[in-house]
PDB file of C-alpha atoms in Angstrom:
ATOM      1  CA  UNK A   1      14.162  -4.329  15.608  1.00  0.00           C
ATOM      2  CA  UNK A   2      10.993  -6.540  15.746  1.00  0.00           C
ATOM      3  CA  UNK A   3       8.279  -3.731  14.891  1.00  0.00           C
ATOM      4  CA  UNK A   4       6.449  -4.941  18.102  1.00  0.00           C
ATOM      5  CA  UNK A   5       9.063  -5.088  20.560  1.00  0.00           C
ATOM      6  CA  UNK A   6       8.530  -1.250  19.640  1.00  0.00           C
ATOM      7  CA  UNK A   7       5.874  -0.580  21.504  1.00  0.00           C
ATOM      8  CA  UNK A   8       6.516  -3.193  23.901  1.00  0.00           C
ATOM      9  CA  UNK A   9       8.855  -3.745  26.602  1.00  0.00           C
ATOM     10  CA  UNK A  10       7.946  -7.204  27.030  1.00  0.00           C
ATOM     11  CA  UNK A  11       6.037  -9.329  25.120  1.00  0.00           C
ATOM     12  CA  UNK A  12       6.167 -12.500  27.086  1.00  0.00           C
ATOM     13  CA  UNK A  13       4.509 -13.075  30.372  1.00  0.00           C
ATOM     14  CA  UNK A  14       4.327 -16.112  32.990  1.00  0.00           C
ATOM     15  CA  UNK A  15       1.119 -15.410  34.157  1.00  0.00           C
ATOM     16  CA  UNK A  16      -1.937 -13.263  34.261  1.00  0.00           C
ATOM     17  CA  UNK A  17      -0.766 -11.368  37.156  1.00  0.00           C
ATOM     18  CA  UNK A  18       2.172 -11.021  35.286  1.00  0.00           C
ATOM     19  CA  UNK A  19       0.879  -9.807  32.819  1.00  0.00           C
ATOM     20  CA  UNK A  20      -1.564  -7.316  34.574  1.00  0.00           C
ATOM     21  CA  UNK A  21       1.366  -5.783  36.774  1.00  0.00           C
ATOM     22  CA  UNK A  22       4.047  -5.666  34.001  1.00  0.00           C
ATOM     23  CA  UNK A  23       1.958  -5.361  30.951  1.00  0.00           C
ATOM     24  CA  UNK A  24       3.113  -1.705  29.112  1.00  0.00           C
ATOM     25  CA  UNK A  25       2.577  -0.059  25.618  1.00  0.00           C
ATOM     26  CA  UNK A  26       5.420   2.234  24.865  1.00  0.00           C
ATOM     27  CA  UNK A  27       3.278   5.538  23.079  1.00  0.00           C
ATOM     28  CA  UNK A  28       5.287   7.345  20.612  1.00  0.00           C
ATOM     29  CA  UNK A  29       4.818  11.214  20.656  1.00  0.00           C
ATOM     30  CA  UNK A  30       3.308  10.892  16.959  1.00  0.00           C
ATOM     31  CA  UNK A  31       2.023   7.401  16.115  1.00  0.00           C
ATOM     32  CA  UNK A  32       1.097   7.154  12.395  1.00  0.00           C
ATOM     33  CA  UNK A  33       0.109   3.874  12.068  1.00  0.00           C
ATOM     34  CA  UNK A  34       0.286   4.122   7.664  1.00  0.00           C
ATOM     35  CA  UNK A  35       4.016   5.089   8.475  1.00  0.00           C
ATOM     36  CA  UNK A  36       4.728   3.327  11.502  1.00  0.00           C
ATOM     37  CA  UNK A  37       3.415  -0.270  10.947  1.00  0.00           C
ATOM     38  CA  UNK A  38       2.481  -0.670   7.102  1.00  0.00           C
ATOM     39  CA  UNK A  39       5.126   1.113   5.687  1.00  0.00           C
ATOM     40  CA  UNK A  40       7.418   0.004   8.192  1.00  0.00           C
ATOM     41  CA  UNK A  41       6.582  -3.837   7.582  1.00  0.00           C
ATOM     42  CA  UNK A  42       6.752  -3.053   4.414  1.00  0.00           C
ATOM     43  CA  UNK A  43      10.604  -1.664   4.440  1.00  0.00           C
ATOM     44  CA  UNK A  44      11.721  -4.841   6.798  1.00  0.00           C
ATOM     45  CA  UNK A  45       9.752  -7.599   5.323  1.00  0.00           C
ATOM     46  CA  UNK A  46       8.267  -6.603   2.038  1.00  0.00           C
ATOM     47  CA  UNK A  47       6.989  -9.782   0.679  1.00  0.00           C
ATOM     48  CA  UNK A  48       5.678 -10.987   4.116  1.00  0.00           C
ATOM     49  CA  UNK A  49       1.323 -11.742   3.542  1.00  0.00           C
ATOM     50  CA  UNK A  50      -0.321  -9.085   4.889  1.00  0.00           C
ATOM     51  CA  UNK A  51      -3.685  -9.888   3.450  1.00  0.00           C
ATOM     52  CA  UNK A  52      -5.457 -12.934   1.730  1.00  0.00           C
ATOM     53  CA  UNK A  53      -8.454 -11.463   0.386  1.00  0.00           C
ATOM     54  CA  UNK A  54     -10.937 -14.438  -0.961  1.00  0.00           C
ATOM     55  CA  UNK A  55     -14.446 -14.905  -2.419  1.00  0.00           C
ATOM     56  CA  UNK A  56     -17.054 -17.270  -3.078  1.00  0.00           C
ATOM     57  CA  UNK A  57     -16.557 -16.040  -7.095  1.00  0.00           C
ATOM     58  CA  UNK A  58     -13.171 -17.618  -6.433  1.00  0.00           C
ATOM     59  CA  UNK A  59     -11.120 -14.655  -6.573  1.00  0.00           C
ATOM     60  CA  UNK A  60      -8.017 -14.960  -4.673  1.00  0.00           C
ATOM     61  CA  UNK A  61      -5.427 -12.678  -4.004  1.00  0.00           C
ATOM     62  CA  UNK A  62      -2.662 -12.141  -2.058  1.00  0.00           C
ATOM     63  CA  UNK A  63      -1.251  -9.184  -0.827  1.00  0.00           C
ATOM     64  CA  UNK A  64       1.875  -8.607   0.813  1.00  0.00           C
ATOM     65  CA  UNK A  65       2.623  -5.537   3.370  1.00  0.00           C
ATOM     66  CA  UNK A  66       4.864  -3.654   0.178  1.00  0.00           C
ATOM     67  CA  UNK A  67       1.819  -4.071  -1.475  1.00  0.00           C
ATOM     68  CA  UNK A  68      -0.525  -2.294   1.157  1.00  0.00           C
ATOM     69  CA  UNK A  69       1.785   0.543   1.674  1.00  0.00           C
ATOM     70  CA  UNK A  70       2.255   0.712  -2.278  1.00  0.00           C
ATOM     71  CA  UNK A  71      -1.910   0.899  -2.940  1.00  0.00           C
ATOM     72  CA  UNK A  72      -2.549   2.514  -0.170  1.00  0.00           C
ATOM     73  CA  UNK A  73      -0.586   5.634  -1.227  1.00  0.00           C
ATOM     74  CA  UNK A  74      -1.643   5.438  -4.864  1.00  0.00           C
ATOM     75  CA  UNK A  75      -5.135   5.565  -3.474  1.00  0.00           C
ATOM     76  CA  UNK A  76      -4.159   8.652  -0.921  1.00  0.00           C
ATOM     77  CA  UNK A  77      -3.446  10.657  -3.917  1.00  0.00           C
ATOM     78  CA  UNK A  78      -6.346   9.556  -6.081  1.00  0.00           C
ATOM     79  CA  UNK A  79      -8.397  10.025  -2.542  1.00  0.00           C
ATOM     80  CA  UNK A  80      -6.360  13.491  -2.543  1.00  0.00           C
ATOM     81  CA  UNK A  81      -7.582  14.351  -6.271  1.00  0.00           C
ATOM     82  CA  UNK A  82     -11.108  13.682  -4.992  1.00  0.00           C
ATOM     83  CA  UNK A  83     -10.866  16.527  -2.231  1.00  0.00           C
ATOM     84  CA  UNK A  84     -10.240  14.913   0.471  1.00  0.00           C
ATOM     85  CA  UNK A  85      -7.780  15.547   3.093  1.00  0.00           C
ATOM     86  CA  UNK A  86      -7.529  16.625   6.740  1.00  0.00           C
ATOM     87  CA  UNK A  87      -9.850  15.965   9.104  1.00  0.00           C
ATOM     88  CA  UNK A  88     -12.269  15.052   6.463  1.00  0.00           C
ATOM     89  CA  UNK A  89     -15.022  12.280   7.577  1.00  0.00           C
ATOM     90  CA  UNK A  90     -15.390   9.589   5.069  1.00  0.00           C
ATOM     91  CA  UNK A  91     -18.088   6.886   5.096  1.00  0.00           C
ATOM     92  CA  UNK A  92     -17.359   3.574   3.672  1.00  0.00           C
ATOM     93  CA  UNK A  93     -20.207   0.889   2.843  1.00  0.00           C
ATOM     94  CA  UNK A  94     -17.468  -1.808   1.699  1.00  0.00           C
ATOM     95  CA  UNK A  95     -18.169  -5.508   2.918  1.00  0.00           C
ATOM     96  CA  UNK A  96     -15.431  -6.655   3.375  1.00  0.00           C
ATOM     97  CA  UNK A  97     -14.001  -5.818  -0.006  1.00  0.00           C
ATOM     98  CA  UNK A  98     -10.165  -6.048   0.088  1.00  0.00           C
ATOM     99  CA  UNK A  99     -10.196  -2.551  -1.231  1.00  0.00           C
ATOM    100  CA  UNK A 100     -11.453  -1.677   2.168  1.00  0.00           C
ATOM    101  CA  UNK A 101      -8.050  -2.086   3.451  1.00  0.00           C
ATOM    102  CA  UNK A 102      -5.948  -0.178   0.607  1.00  0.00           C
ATOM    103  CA  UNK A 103      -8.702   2.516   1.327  1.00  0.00           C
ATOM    104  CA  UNK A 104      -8.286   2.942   5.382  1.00  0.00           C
ATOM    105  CA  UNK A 105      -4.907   2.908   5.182  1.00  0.00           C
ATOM    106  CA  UNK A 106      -4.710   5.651   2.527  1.00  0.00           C
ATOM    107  CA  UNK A 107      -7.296   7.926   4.734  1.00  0.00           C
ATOM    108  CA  UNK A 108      -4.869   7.372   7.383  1.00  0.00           C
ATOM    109  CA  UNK A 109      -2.046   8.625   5.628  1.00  0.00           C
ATOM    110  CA  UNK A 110      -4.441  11.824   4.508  1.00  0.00           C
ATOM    111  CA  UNK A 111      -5.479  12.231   7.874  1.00  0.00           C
ATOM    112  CA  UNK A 112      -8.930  11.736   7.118  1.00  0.00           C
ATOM    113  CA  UNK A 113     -11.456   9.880   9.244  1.00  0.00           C
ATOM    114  CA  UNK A 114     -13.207   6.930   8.506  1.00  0.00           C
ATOM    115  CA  UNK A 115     -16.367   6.176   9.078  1.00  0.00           C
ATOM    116  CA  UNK A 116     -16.973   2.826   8.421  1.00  0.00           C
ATOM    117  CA  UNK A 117     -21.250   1.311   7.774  1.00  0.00           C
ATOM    118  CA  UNK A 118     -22.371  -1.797   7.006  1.00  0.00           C
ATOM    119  CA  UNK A 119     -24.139  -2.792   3.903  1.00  0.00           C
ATOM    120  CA  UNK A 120     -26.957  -4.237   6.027  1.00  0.00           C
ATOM    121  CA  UNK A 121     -28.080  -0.452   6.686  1.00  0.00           C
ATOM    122  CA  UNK A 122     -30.804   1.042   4.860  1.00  0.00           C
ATOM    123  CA  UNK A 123     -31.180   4.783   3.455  1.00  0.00           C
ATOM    124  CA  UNK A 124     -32.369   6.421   6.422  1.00  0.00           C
ATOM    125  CA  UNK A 125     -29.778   4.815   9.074  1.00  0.00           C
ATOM    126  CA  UNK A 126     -27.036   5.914   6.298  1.00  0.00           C
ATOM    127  CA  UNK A 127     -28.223   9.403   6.106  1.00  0.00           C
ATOM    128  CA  UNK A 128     -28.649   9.749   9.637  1.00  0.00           C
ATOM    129  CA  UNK A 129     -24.763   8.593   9.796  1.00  0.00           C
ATOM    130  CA  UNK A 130     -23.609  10.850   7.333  1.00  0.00           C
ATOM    131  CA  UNK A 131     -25.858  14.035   8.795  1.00  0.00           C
ATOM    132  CA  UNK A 132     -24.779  13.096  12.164  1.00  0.00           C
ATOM    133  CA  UNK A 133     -21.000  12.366  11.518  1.00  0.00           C
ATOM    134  CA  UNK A 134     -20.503  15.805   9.063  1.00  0.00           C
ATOM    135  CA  UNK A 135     -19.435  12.809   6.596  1.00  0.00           C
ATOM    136  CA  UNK A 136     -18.230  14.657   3.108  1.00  0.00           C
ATOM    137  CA  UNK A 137     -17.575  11.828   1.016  1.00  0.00           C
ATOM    138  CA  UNK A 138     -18.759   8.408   0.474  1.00  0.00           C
ATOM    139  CA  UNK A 139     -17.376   5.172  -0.740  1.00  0.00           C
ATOM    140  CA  UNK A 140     -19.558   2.687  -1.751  1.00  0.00           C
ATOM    141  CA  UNK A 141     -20.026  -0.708  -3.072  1.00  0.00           C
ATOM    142  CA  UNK A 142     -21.507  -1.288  -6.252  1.00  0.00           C
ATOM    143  CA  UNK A 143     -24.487  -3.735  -5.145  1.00  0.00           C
ATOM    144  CA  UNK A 144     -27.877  -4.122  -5.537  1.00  0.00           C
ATOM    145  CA  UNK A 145     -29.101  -3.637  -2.109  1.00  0.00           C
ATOM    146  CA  UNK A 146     -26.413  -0.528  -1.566  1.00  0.00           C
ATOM    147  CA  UNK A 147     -27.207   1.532  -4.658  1.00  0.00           C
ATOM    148  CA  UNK A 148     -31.030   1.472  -3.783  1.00  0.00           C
ATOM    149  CA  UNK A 149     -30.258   2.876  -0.122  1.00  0.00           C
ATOM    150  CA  UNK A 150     -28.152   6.152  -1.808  1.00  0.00           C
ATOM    151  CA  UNK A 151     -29.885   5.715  -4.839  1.00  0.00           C
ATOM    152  CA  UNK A 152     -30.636   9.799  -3.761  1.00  0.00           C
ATOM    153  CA  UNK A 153     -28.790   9.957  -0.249  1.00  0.00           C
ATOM    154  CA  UNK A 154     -27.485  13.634  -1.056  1.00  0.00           C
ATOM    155  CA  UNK A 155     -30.886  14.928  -1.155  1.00  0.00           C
ATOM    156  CA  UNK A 156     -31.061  14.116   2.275  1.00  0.00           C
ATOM    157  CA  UNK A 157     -27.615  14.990   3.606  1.00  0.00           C
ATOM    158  CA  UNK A 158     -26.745  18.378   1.923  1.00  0.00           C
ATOM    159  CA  UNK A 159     -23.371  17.988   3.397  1.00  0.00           C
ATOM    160  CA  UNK A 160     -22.124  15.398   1.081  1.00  0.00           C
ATOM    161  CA  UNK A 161     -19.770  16.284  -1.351  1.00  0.00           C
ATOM    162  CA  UNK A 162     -19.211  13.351  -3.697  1.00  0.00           C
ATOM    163  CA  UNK A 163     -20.276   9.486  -4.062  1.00  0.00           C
ATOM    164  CA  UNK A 164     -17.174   7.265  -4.982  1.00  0.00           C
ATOM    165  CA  UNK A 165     -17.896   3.614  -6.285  1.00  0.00           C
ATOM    166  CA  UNK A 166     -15.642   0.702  -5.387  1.00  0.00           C
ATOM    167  CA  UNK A 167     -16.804  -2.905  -7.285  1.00  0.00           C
ATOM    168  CA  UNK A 168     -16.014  -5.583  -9.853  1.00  0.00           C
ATOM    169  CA  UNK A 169     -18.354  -3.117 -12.549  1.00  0.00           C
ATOM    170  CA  UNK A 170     -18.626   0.894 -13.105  1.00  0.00           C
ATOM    171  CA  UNK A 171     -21.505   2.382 -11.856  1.00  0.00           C
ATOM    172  CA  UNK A 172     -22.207   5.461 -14.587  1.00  0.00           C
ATOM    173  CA  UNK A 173     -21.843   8.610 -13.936  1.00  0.00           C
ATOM    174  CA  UNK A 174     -20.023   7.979 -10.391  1.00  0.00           C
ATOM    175  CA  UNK A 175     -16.115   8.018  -9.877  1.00  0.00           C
ATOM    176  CA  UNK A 176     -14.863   4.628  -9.962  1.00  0.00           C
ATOM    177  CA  UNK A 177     -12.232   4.149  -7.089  1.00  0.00           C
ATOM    178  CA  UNK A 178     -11.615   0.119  -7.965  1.00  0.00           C
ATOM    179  CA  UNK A 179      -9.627   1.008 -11.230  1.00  0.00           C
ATOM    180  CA  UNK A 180      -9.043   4.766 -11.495  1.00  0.00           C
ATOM    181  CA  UNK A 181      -6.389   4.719  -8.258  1.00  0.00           C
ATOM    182  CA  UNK A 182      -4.387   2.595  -9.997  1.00  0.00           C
ATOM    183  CA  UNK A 183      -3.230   5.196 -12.624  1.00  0.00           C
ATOM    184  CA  UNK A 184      -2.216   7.895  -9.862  1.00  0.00           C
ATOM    185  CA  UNK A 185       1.283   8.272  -8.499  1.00  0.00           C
ATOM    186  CA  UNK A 186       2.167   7.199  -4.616  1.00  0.00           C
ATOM    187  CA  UNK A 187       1.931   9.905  -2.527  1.00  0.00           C
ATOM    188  CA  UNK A 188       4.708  10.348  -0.146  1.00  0.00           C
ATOM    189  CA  UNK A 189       4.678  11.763   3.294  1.00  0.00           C
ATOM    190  CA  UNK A 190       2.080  11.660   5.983  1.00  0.00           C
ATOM    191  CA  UNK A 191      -0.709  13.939   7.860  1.00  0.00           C
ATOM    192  CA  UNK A 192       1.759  14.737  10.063  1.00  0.00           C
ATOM    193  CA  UNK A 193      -1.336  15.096  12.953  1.00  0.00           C
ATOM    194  CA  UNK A 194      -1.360  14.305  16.596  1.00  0.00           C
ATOM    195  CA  UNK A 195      -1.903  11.330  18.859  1.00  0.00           C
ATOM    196  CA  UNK A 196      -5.065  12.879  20.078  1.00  0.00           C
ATOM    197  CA  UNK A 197      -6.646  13.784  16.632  1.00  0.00           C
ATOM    198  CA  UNK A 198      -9.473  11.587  14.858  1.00  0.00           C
ATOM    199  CA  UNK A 199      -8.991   8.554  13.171  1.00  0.00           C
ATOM    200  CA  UNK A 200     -12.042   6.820  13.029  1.00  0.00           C
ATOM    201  CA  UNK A 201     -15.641   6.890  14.340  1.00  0.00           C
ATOM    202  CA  UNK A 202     -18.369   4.227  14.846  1.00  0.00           C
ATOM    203  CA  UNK A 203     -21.842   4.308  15.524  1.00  0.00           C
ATOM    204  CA  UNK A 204     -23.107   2.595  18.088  1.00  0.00           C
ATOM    205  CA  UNK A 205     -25.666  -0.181  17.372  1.00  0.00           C
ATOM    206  CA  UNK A 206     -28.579   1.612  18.937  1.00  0.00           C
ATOM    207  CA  UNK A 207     -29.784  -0.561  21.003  1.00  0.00           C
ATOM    208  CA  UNK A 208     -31.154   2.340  23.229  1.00  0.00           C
ATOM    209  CA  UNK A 209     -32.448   5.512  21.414  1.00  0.00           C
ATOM    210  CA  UNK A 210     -30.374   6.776  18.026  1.00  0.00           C
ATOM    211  CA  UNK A 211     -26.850   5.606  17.124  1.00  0.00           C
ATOM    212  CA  UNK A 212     -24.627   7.432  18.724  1.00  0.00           C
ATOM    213  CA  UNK A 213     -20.618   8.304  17.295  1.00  0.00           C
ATOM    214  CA  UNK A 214     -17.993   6.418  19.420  1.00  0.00           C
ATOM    215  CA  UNK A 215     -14.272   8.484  18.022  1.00  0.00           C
ATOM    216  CA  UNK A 216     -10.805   7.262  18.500  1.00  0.00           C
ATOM    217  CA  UNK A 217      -8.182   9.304  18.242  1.00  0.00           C
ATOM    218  CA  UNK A 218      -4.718   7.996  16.482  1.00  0.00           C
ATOM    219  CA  UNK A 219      -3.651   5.909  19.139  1.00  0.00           C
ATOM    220  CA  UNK A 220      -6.600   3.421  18.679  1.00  0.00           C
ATOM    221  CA  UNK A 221      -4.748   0.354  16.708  1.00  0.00           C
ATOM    222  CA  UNK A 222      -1.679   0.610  19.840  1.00  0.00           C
ATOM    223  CA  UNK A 223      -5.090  -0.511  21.697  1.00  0.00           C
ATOM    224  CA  UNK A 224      -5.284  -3.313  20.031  1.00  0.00           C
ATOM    225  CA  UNK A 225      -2.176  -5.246  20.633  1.00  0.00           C
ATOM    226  CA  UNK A 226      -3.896  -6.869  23.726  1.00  0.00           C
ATOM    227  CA  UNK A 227      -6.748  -7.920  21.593  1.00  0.00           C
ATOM    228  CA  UNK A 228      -4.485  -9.429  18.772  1.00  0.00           C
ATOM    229  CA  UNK A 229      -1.536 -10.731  20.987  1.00  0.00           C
ATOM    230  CA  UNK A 230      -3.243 -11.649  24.098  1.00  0.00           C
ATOM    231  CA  UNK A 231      -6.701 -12.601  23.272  1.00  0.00           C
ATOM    232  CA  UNK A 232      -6.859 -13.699  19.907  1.00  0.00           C
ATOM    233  CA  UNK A 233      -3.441 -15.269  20.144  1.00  0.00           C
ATOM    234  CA  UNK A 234      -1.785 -14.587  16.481  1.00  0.00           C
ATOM    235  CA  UNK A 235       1.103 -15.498  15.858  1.00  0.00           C
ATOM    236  CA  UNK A 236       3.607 -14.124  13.324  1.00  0.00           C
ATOM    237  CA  UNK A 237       3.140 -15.201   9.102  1.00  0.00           C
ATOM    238  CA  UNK A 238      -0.308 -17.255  10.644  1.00  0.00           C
ATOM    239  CA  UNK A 239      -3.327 -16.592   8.841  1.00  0.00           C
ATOM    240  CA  UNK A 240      -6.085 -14.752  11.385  1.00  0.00           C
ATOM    241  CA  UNK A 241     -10.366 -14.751  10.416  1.00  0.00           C
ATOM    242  CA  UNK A 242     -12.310 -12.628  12.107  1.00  0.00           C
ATOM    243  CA  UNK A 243     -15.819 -12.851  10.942  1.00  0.00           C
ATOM    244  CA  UNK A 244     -17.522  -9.289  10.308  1.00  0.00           C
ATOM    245  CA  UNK A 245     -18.471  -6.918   7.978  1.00  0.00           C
ATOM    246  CA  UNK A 246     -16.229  -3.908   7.909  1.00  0.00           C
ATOM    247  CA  UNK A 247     -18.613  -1.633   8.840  1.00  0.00           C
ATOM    248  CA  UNK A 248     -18.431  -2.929  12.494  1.00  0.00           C
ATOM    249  CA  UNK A 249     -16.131  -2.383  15.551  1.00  0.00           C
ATOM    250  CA  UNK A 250     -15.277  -5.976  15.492  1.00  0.00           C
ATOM    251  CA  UNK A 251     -14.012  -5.432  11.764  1.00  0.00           C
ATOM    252  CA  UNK A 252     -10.895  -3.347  13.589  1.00  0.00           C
ATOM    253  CA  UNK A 253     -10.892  -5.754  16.202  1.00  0.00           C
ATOM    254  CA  UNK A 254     -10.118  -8.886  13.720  1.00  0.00           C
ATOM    255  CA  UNK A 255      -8.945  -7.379  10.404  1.00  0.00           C
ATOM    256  CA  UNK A 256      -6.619  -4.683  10.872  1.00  0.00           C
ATOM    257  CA  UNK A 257      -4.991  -2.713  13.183  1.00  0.00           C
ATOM    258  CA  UNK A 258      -3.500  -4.980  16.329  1.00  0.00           C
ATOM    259  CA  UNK A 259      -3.012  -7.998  13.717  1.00  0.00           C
ATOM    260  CA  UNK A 260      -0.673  -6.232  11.909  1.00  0.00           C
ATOM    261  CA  UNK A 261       1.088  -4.998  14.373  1.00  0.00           C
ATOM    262  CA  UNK A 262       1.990  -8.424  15.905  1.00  0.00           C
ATOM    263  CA  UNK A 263       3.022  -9.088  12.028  1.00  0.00           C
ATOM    264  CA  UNK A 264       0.130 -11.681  11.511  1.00  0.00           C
ATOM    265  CA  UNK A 265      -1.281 -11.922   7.798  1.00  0.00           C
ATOM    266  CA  UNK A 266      -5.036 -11.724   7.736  1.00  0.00           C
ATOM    267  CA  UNK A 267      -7.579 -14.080   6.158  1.00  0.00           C
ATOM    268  CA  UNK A 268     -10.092 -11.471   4.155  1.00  0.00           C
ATOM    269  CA  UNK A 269     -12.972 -13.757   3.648  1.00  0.00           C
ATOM    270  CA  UNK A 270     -15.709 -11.693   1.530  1.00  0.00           C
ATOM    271  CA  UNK A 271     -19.040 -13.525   0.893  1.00  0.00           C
ATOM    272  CA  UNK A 272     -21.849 -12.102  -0.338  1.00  0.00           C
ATOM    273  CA  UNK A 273     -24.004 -14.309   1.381  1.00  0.00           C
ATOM    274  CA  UNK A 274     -23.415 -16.622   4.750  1.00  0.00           C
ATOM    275  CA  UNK A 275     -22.932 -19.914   3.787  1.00  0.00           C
ATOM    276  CA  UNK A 276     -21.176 -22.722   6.295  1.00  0.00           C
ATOM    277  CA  UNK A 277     -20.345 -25.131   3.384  1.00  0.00           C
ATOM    278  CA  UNK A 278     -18.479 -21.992   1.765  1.00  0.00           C
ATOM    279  CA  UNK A 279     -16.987 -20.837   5.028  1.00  0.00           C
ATOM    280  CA  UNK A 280     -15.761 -24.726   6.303  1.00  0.00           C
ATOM    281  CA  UNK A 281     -14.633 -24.275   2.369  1.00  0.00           C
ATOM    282  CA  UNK A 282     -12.137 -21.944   2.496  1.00  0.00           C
ATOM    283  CA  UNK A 283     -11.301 -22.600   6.370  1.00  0.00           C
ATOM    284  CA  UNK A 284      -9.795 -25.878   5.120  1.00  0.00           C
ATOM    285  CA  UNK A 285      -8.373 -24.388   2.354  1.00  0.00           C
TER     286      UNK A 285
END
């Protein structure tokens, strides 16, 4: 079966009224979405694009949904190694790195929560996060800008267990997520956790006193089938961009969650800087 006629009844509509009268998502008693979209993808259509992750460096790779469901659970045991599991909050200051995806997916699987930050944020709005949040672990990118903000973040947030390092280089002395995942065996089976458990918490942008968490529970991708099918408009094997760092809402708006579910592959565009010759670049491309 189409993995989205799953969840849906119907998945064409004549109208907007149509649509707003007849409109349903079918909720499984235990959505995973690690088991029941990437892996699942994965087992019907393993070489369909799931991601093209490209840079200004020129990097360019492709990854397929076998391959996100294969990463994803070498990284939830190397994650696993690292301490984390359960109900563990876990802060990512990524870009849009296309480890970004191998790493939500495998804190999915865990049962972990993510927390994702952008890289814009400096060292007090991070430890505020991670104080806040009762974040124990932190994956990072390994840039200029972010290793002066938690240059010494854990002398601020006593609650923080362990700095992990994702990048093209090492950082020294840090755990090194980008190539040490790689060497650790797929871990089978899932969290096994309920619809109305955590999966992932925002901030707020603070536009009015302190960030404040916003927390979805499990069933937040289902949520975004409206946004993918019926605003955005993917279609099937089409490349999607959605423009934003993953540290934002909009990230799991765009990149994610409801595109993969309709089965659309998405374009992971990753500059360091905003350029519009670059971006017009690779838009063509």
């Amino acid at each position: 079966m189409e993995i989205l006629k799953k969840y849906l009844d119907r998945t064409e509509f004549s109208s907007y009224e149509d649509f707003k009268k007849n409109f349903r998502i079918n909720v499984p008693g235990d959505f995973d979405y690690a088991r029941d979209i990437v892996d699942a993808r994965a087992d019907a259509e393993p070489d369909s694009l799931a991601l093209m992750y490209c840079s200004d460096d020129g990097k360019e790779i492709p990854f397929s949904f076998a391959d996100i469901s294969e990463l994803s659970k070498r990284a939830a045991s190397y994650l696993k190694e690292m301490g984390i599991g359960k109900r563990d909050r876990v802060m990512t200051l990524l870009r849009r790195r296309y480890e970004y995806w191998i790493i939500a997916i495998a804190l999915h699987r865990l049962g972990a929560i993510i927390v994702p930050a952008s890289i814009q944020l400096t060292q007090k709005d991070i430890s505020y996060r991670i104080n806040s949040a009762g974040v124990k672990a932190l994956i990072a990118l390994n840039d200029d800008f972010v290793n002066k903000q938690i240059s010494d973040i854990k002398s601020l947030c006593p609650g923080l267990e362990s700095i992990i390092y994702v990048g093209d280089e090492k950082k020294e002395g840090y755990a090194f997520f980008s190539s040490e995942y790689l060497k650790c065996d797929m871990l089978e089976g899932y969290s096994g956790l309920s619809n109305d458990d955590e999966m992932i918490i925002y901030f707020t942008s603070g536009t009015s006193g302190y960030p404040k968490m916003a927390i979805h529970d499990r069933l937040y991708p289902l949520g975004h089938i409206v946004t993918a099918g019926y605003m955005q408009r993917v279609k099937k094997g089409r490349l999607h961009l959605t423009l934003a760092d993953s540290g934002w809402a909009k990230f799991g708006w765009g990149n994610i969650y409801g595109q993969w579910i309709c089965g659309a592959p998405v374009l992971g565009y990753d500059p360091v800087r905003f350029s519009s010759e670059h971006l017009l670049t690779i838009i063509k491309k």
